[in-house]
Amino acid sequence: MRTALVTGASSGIGAATARALVAQGYRVFGTSRRPGTPGAAVPGVELLALDLADAASVEACAAAAGDVDVLVNNAGESQSGPLEELPPEAIERLFRVNVFGAVRLTQLLVPGMRARGYGRVVMVGSMLASFPLAYRGSYVASKAAVKGFAMSARRELAPFGIGVSTVEPGSVNTGISERRTHYCADGSPYRDGYDTMLRHLDANEAQGISAERVAGTIMTAIRARRPRPLYAVGSNAPLVFGLRRVLPRSALELLVARRHGL
Ligand SMILES: NC(=O)c1ccc[n+]([C@@H]2O[C@H](COP(=O)([O-])OP(=O)(O)OC[C@H]3O[C@@H](n4cnc5c(N)ncnc54)[C@H](OP(=O)(O)O)[C@@H]3O)[C@@H](O)[C@H]2O)c1
């Protein structure tokens, strides 16, 4: 029986992925910062404590999980704010959670996969990394960073039977809008544009695809004999990635801004 570890399995995409893995017969570990909280539990999933902002917690989680064949780096913080007003400590926390924690967890679990000659690592990125959006620079940069690590590691790990993919969801209706962290000061000169972007972002999320659909794409990456570098799902991904290949960057930039009322 293969073992999978899904970070951030207490809600949304992570919970749906953990359920899909259980249904496929995997032994599944999930994580939450508060694994004892009512509502965090997913049937059939063994919940471990993990706070990606805390390096010791990442080490302890990897040790508790033991041998893992499939790692889904899903947990993440959704942060918004104009570049000028993002506090340095907020950017640092975001990168600890979305990038450094995921990279460290991968470093700790890859040696076992390599020794056993099989592994799958999936980074849950965001389509915003491919289509950057105003007032979301820190988040866009963090998702581009994990994609960079994943893309580079593919050639390093393929000879050992380890597939590495990035899944870029578009808008997904998980309620993440309520959990975003915001950094836009009262009286900020960016307030109007920020609020407009946010209104559209939240409306897009409310009309977004289901977490189960993203979990289906993650399962495709896990089960592929030769996993692709990038899977995108939601927000008309096939159309917009097609446009990305033919349109000038400035036209794409305008399209993304218009979709968010800017
Ligand atoms: N929803 C979307 O529209 C969308 C679009 C593109 C990409 N994504 C990405 O998809 C992933 C999942 O998003 P979602 O919508 O399913 O979000 P969600 O429902 O808010 O779930 C986020 C998960 O991450 C965990 N988490 C948050 N901060 C953490 C930390 N510091 N350390 C460890 N775990 C932490 C949470 O667990 P606890 O609170 O229990 O610790 C929760 O299980 C994220 O990486 C997000 O950026 C989402």
Short mmCIF file of C-alpha atoms and ligand atoms in Angstrom, two decimals:
data_model
loop_
_atom_site.label_atom_id
_atom_site.label_comp_id
_atom_site.label_asym_id
_atom_site.label_seq_id
_atom_site.Cartn_x
_atom_site.Cartn_y
_atom_site.Cartn_z
CA MET A 1 0.00 0.00 0.00
CA ARG A 2 1.38 3.41 -0.97
CA THR A 3 1.49 6.22 1.58
CA ALA A 4 0.58 9.83 0.82
CA LEU A 5 1.06 13.05 2.78
CA VAL A 6 -1.20 16.00 1.95
CA THR A 7 -0.42 19.29 3.66
CA GLY A 8 -3.39 21.47 4.60
CA ALA A 9 -5.88 18.60 4.55
CA SER A 10 -8.32 20.23 6.98
CA SER A 11 -10.26 22.06 4.25
CA GLY A 12 -10.66 22.87 0.58
CA ILE A 13 -8.37 21.33 -2.03
CA GLY A 14 -6.27 19.44 0.54
CA ALA A 15 -9.30 17.76 2.15
CA ALA A 16 -10.69 16.80 -1.28
CA THR A 17 -7.30 15.39 -2.33
CA ALA A 18 -6.96 13.43 0.90
CA ARG A 19 -10.45 11.95 0.34
CA ALA A 20 -9.58 11.03 -3.26
CA LEU A 21 -6.38 9.30 -2.12
CA VAL A 22 -8.25 7.34 0.59
CA ALA A 23 -10.79 6.27 -2.07
CA GLN A 24 -7.90 5.02 -4.22
CA GLY A 25 -6.58 2.84 -1.40
CA TYR A 26 -3.66 4.94 -0.19
CA ARG A 27 -2.69 5.24 3.44
CA VAL A 28 -3.14 8.98 3.87
CA PHE A 29 -1.58 11.43 6.29
CA GLY A 30 -3.02 14.93 6.25
CA THR A 31 -1.89 17.99 8.17
CA SER A 32 -3.40 20.87 10.07
CA ARG A 33 -1.97 23.50 12.40
CA ARG A 34 -4.61 22.34 14.88
CA PRO A 35 -5.30 18.65 14.15
CA GLY A 36 -7.58 18.29 17.21
CA THR A 37 -10.02 21.01 16.06
CA PRO A 38 -13.52 19.73 15.34
CA GLY A 39 -14.02 19.92 11.58
CA ALA A 40 -10.35 19.36 10.76
CA ALA A 41 -10.78 15.59 10.53
CA VAL A 42 -11.26 13.83 7.18
CA PRO A 43 -12.54 10.21 7.41
CA GLY A 44 -9.78 7.70 6.85
CA VAL A 45 -7.05 10.36 7.07
CA GLU A 46 -4.48 10.40 9.89
CA LEU A 47 -4.01 14.07 10.79
CA LEU A 48 -0.57 15.30 11.83
CA ALA A 49 0.32 18.71 13.25
CA LEU A 50 2.13 21.02 10.84
CA ASP A 51 2.78 24.74 10.87
CA LEU A 52 4.84 25.46 7.77
CA ALA A 53 5.99 28.77 9.25
CA ASP A 54 7.86 26.81 11.94
CA ALA A 55 10.95 24.89 10.75
CA ALA A 56 10.85 22.54 13.78
CA SER A 57 7.23 21.67 13.03
CA VAL A 58 8.16 20.74 9.44
CA GLU A 59 10.92 18.40 10.69
CA ALA A 60 8.58 16.82 13.27
CA CYS A 61 5.84 16.28 10.67
CA ALA A 62 8.23 14.53 8.26
CA ALA A 63 9.51 12.31 11.09
CA ALA A 64 5.96 11.44 12.19
CA ALA A 65 4.88 10.53 8.64
CA GLY A 66 7.87 8.21 8.05
CA ASP A 67 8.11 6.67 4.57
CA VAL A 68 5.98 8.69 2.15
CA ASP A 69 5.52 7.80 -1.54
CA VAL A 70 3.33 10.73 -2.55
CA LEU A 71 3.72 14.27 -1.23
CA VAL A 72 1.13 16.91 -2.05
CA ASN A 73 2.40 20.34 -0.98
CA ASN A 74 -1.00 22.00 -0.84
CA ALA A 75 -1.17 24.12 2.33
CA GLY A 76 -0.83 27.80 1.72
CA GLU A 77 -1.61 31.34 2.75
CA SER A 78 -3.45 33.66 0.37
CA GLN A 79 -1.99 37.14 0.90
CA SER A 80 -2.94 40.42 -0.75
CA GLY A 81 -1.58 43.95 -0.62
CA PRO A 82 0.12 46.57 -2.77
CA LEU A 83 3.90 46.12 -2.97
CA GLU A 84 4.52 49.41 -1.13
CA GLU A 85 2.46 48.41 1.90
CA LEU A 86 3.33 44.74 2.44
CA PRO A 87 5.11 44.51 5.82
CA PRO A 88 8.48 42.72 5.50
CA GLU A 89 7.49 40.27 8.25
CA ALA A 90 4.28 39.38 6.35
CA ILE A 91 6.26 38.67 3.17
CA GLU A 92 8.72 36.58 5.18
CA ARG A 93 5.91 34.57 6.81
CA LEU A 94 4.27 33.99 3.43
CA PHE A 95 7.50 32.67 1.95
CA ARG A 96 8.11 30.46 5.00
CA VAL A 97 4.62 28.96 4.62
CA ASN A 98 4.20 28.81 0.83
CA VAL A 99 7.81 28.19 -0.21
CA PHE A 100 10.44 27.31 2.42
CA GLY A 101 8.21 24.93 4.39
CA ALA A 102 7.12 23.06 1.27
CA VAL A 103 10.69 22.87 -0.04
CA ARG A 104 12.03 21.62 3.33
CA LEU A 105 9.32 18.98 3.61
CA THR A 106 10.18 17.82 0.10
CA GLN A 107 13.90 17.66 0.99
CA LEU A 108 13.11 15.52 4.02
CA LEU A 109 10.86 13.04 2.16
CA VAL A 110 12.69 12.69 -1.16
CA PRO A 111 15.59 10.53 0.15
CA GLY A 112 13.14 7.74 1.08
CA MET A 113 11.41 7.99 -2.31
CA ARG A 114 14.79 7.84 -4.04
CA ALA A 115 15.86 4.79 -2.02
CA ARG A 116 12.60 3.00 -2.87
CA GLY A 117 12.77 4.02 -6.55
CA TYR A 118 9.33 5.60 -6.64
CA GLY A 119 7.81 8.93 -5.67
CA ARG A 120 5.42 11.68 -6.65
CA VAL A 121 5.67 15.30 -5.53
CA VAL A 122 2.89 17.72 -6.41
CA MET A 123 3.16 21.43 -5.69
CA VAL A 124 -0.18 23.19 -5.56
CA GLY A 125 0.66 26.52 -7.15
CA SER A 126 -1.77 29.03 -8.64
CA MET A 127 -2.66 30.20 -12.12
CA LEU A 128 -1.75 33.66 -10.80
CA ALA A 129 1.91 32.59 -11.03
CA SER A 130 1.42 32.28 -14.80
CA PHE A 131 -0.90 35.32 -14.97
CA PRO A 132 0.31 37.85 -12.37
CA LEU A 133 -2.28 40.14 -10.83
CA ALA A 134 -1.95 43.58 -9.23
CA TYR A 135 -1.99 43.75 -5.39
CA ARG A 136 -1.07 40.06 -5.18
CA GLY A 137 2.65 40.33 -5.75
CA SER A 138 3.80 38.41 -2.67
CA TYR A 139 1.40 35.54 -3.35
CA VAL A 140 2.21 35.46 -7.08
CA ALA A 141 5.95 35.44 -6.29
CA SER A 142 5.59 32.65 -3.70
CA LYS A 143 3.68 30.45 -6.15
CA ALA A 144 6.17 31.20 -8.93
CA ALA A 145 8.97 30.24 -6.52
CA VAL A 146 7.57 26.78 -5.70
CA LYS A 147 6.94 26.20 -9.38
CA GLY A 148 10.59 27.07 -10.07
CA PHE A 149 11.83 24.57 -7.50
CA ALA A 150 9.50 21.90 -8.91
CA MET A 151 10.43 22.51 -12.55
CA SER A 152 14.15 22.34 -11.79
CA ALA A 153 13.88 19.24 -9.61
CA ARG A 154 12.15 17.23 -12.32
CA ARG A 155 15.37 16.36 -14.16
CA GLU A 156 17.21 15.70 -10.93
CA LEU A 157 14.61 13.25 -9.62
CA ALA A 158 13.25 11.54 -12.76
CA PRO A 159 16.14 9.03 -12.93
CA PHE A 160 15.09 7.79 -9.48
CA GLY A 161 11.46 7.21 -10.44
CA ILE A 162 10.24 10.41 -8.79
CA GLY A 163 7.79 12.57 -10.74
CA VAL A 164 7.43 16.25 -9.83
CA SER A 165 4.51 18.37 -11.03
CA THR A 166 2.94 21.72 -10.34
CA VAL A 167 -0.83 21.99 -10.37
CA GLU A 168 -2.03 25.55 -11.02
CA PRO A 169 -5.69 26.01 -10.05
CA GLY A 170 -7.63 29.04 -11.21
CA SER A 171 -10.55 30.16 -9.04
CA VAL A 172 -11.72 27.40 -6.70
CA ASN A 173 -14.75 27.70 -4.45
CA THR A 174 -13.22 26.69 -1.11
CA GLY A 175 -14.05 29.75 1.01
CA ILE A 176 -10.39 30.83 0.90
CA SER A 177 -11.62 34.44 0.42
CA GLU A 178 -12.59 34.49 4.11
CA ARG A 179 -9.12 33.36 5.12
CA ARG A 180 -7.00 35.76 3.04
CA THR A 181 -4.53 38.02 4.82
CA HIS A 182 -4.83 41.71 3.80
CA TYR A 183 -2.30 44.50 3.91
CA CYS A 184 -3.76 47.78 2.65
CA ALA A 185 -3.61 50.73 5.04
CA ASP A 186 -6.56 52.94 5.94
CA GLY A 187 -6.39 55.97 3.63
CA SER A 188 -4.03 54.10 1.31
CA PRO A 189 -3.58 55.68 -2.14
CA TYR A 190 -4.10 52.13 -3.49
CA ARG A 191 -7.45 51.62 -1.71
CA ASP A 192 -9.80 51.99 -4.70
CA GLY A 193 -7.87 49.67 -6.99
CA TYR A 194 -7.27 47.21 -4.16
CA ASP A 195 -10.96 47.00 -3.23
CA THR A 196 -11.98 46.63 -6.88
CA MET A 197 -9.50 43.79 -7.42
CA LEU A 198 -10.63 42.08 -4.23
CA ARG A 199 -14.34 42.32 -5.09
CA HIS A 200 -13.69 40.62 -8.41
CA LEU A 201 -11.29 38.07 -6.93
CA ASP A 202 -13.82 37.03 -4.27
CA ALA A 203 -16.66 36.89 -6.83
CA ASN A 204 -14.52 34.72 -9.12
CA GLU A 205 -13.75 32.40 -6.20
CA ALA A 206 -17.44 32.10 -5.28
CA GLN A 207 -18.16 31.05 -8.88
CA GLY A 208 -15.04 28.93 -9.11
CA ILE A 209 -14.71 25.21 -9.73
CA SER A 210 -15.01 22.67 -6.91
CA ALA A 211 -12.12 21.49 -4.78
CA GLU A 212 -12.96 17.96 -5.98
CA ARG A 213 -12.18 18.97 -9.55
CA VAL A 214 -8.73 20.21 -8.53
CA ALA A 215 -8.24 17.01 -6.52
CA GLY A 216 -9.02 15.09 -9.72
CA THR A 217 -6.23 16.94 -11.52
CA ILE A 218 -3.83 16.28 -8.64
CA MET A 219 -4.74 12.57 -8.85
CA THR A 220 -4.00 12.66 -12.60
CA ALA A 221 -0.52 14.03 -11.83
CA ILE A 222 0.04 11.39 -9.14
CA ARG A 223 -1.12 8.45 -11.25
CA ALA A 224 0.58 9.44 -14.52
CA ARG A 225 3.41 7.16 -15.59
CA ARG A 226 5.28 10.27 -16.71
CA PRO A 227 3.77 13.22 -14.83
CA ARG A 228 3.72 16.47 -16.79
CA PRO A 229 5.53 19.56 -15.52
CA LEU A 230 2.36 21.64 -15.24
CA TYR A 231 -1.35 20.94 -14.92
CA ALA A 232 -3.78 23.86 -14.90
CA VAL A 233 -7.44 23.59 -13.94
CA GLY A 234 -10.30 26.09 -13.69
CA SER A 235 -10.70 29.69 -14.93
CA ASN A 236 -10.83 28.53 -18.56
CA ALA A 237 -7.26 27.24 -18.29
CA PRO A 238 -7.02 25.65 -21.77
CA LEU A 239 -8.18 28.89 -23.43
CA VAL A 240 -6.06 31.30 -21.40
CA PHE A 241 -2.89 29.20 -21.58
CA GLY A 242 -3.52 29.03 -25.35
CA LEU A 243 -3.82 32.83 -25.48
CA ARG A 244 -0.63 33.09 -23.41
CA ARG A 245 1.25 31.39 -26.22
CA VAL A 246 0.04 33.79 -28.92
CA LEU A 247 -0.65 37.17 -27.30
CA PRO A 248 2.00 39.77 -26.42
CA ARG A 249 2.64 40.00 -22.66
CA SER A 250 1.17 43.51 -22.46
CA ALA A 251 -2.13 42.25 -23.95
CA LEU A 252 -2.24 39.40 -21.42
CA GLU A 253 -1.53 41.82 -18.60
CA LEU A 254 -4.53 43.88 -19.72
CA LEU A 255 -6.76 40.80 -19.93
CA VAL A 256 -5.90 39.75 -16.37
CA ALA A 257 -6.46 43.30 -15.08
CA ARG A 258 -9.84 43.58 -16.87
CA ARG A 259 -11.01 40.25 -15.40
CA HIS A 260 -10.45 41.86 -11.99
CA GLY A 261 -12.11 45.19 -12.81
CA LEU A 262 -8.84 47.12 -13.15
N1 LIG B 1 -9.11 28.49 -3.62
C1 LIG B 1 -8.55 29.01 -4.69
O1 LIG B 1 -9.21 29.75 -5.46
C2 LIG B 1 -7.10 28.68 -5.03
C3 LIG B 1 -6.64 29.05 -6.30
C4 LIG B 1 -5.31 28.77 -6.64
C5 LIG B 1 -4.48 28.16 -5.72
N2 LIG B 1 -4.95 27.83 -4.49
C6 LIG B 1 -4.00 27.20 -3.56
O2 LIG B 1 -4.50 25.94 -3.19
C7 LIG B 1 -4.05 25.60 -1.88
C8 LIG B 1 -5.25 25.22 -1.03
O3 LIG B 1 -6.18 26.29 -1.08
P1 LIG B 1 -7.67 26.16 -0.51
O4 LIG B 1 -8.50 27.10 -1.31
O5 LIG B 1 -8.05 24.74 -0.38
O6 LIG B 1 -7.43 26.85 0.92
P2 LIG B 1 -8.05 26.59 2.36
O7 LIG B 1 -9.41 25.93 2.26
O8 LIG B 1 -7.95 27.90 3.07
O9 LIG B 1 -7.03 25.54 2.98
C9 LIG B 1 -5.74 25.91 3.29
C10 LIG B 1 -5.10 24.78 4.06
O10 LIG B 1 -3.77 25.20 4.38
C11 LIG B 1 -3.54 24.99 5.76
N3 LIG B 1 -2.64 26.04 6.24
C12 LIG B 1 -2.82 27.37 6.22
N4 LIG B 1 -1.76 28.00 6.76
C13 LIG B 1 -0.89 27.03 7.15
C14 LIG B 1 0.38 27.04 7.77
N5 LIG B 1 0.99 28.17 8.18
N6 LIG B 1 0.99 25.85 7.99
C15 LIG B 1 0.41 24.68 7.62
N7 LIG B 1 -0.81 24.62 7.05
C16 LIG B 1 -1.44 25.78 6.81
C17 LIG B 1 -4.91 25.05 6.43
O11 LIG B 1 -4.90 24.19 7.54
P3 LIG B 1 -5.14 24.63 9.07
O12 LIG B 1 -5.84 25.96 9.07
O13 LIG B 1 -6.00 23.51 9.62
O14 LIG B 1 -3.78 24.65 9.66
C18 LIG B 1 -5.83 24.49 5.35
O15 LIG B 1 -5.95 23.10 5.48
C19 LIG B 1 -3.30 26.84 -1.36
O16 LIG B 1 -1.92 26.64 -1.53
C20 LIG B 1 -3.81 27.96 -2.25
O17 LIG B 1 -2.87 29.00 -2.37
C21 LIG B 1 -6.25 28.07 -4.13
#
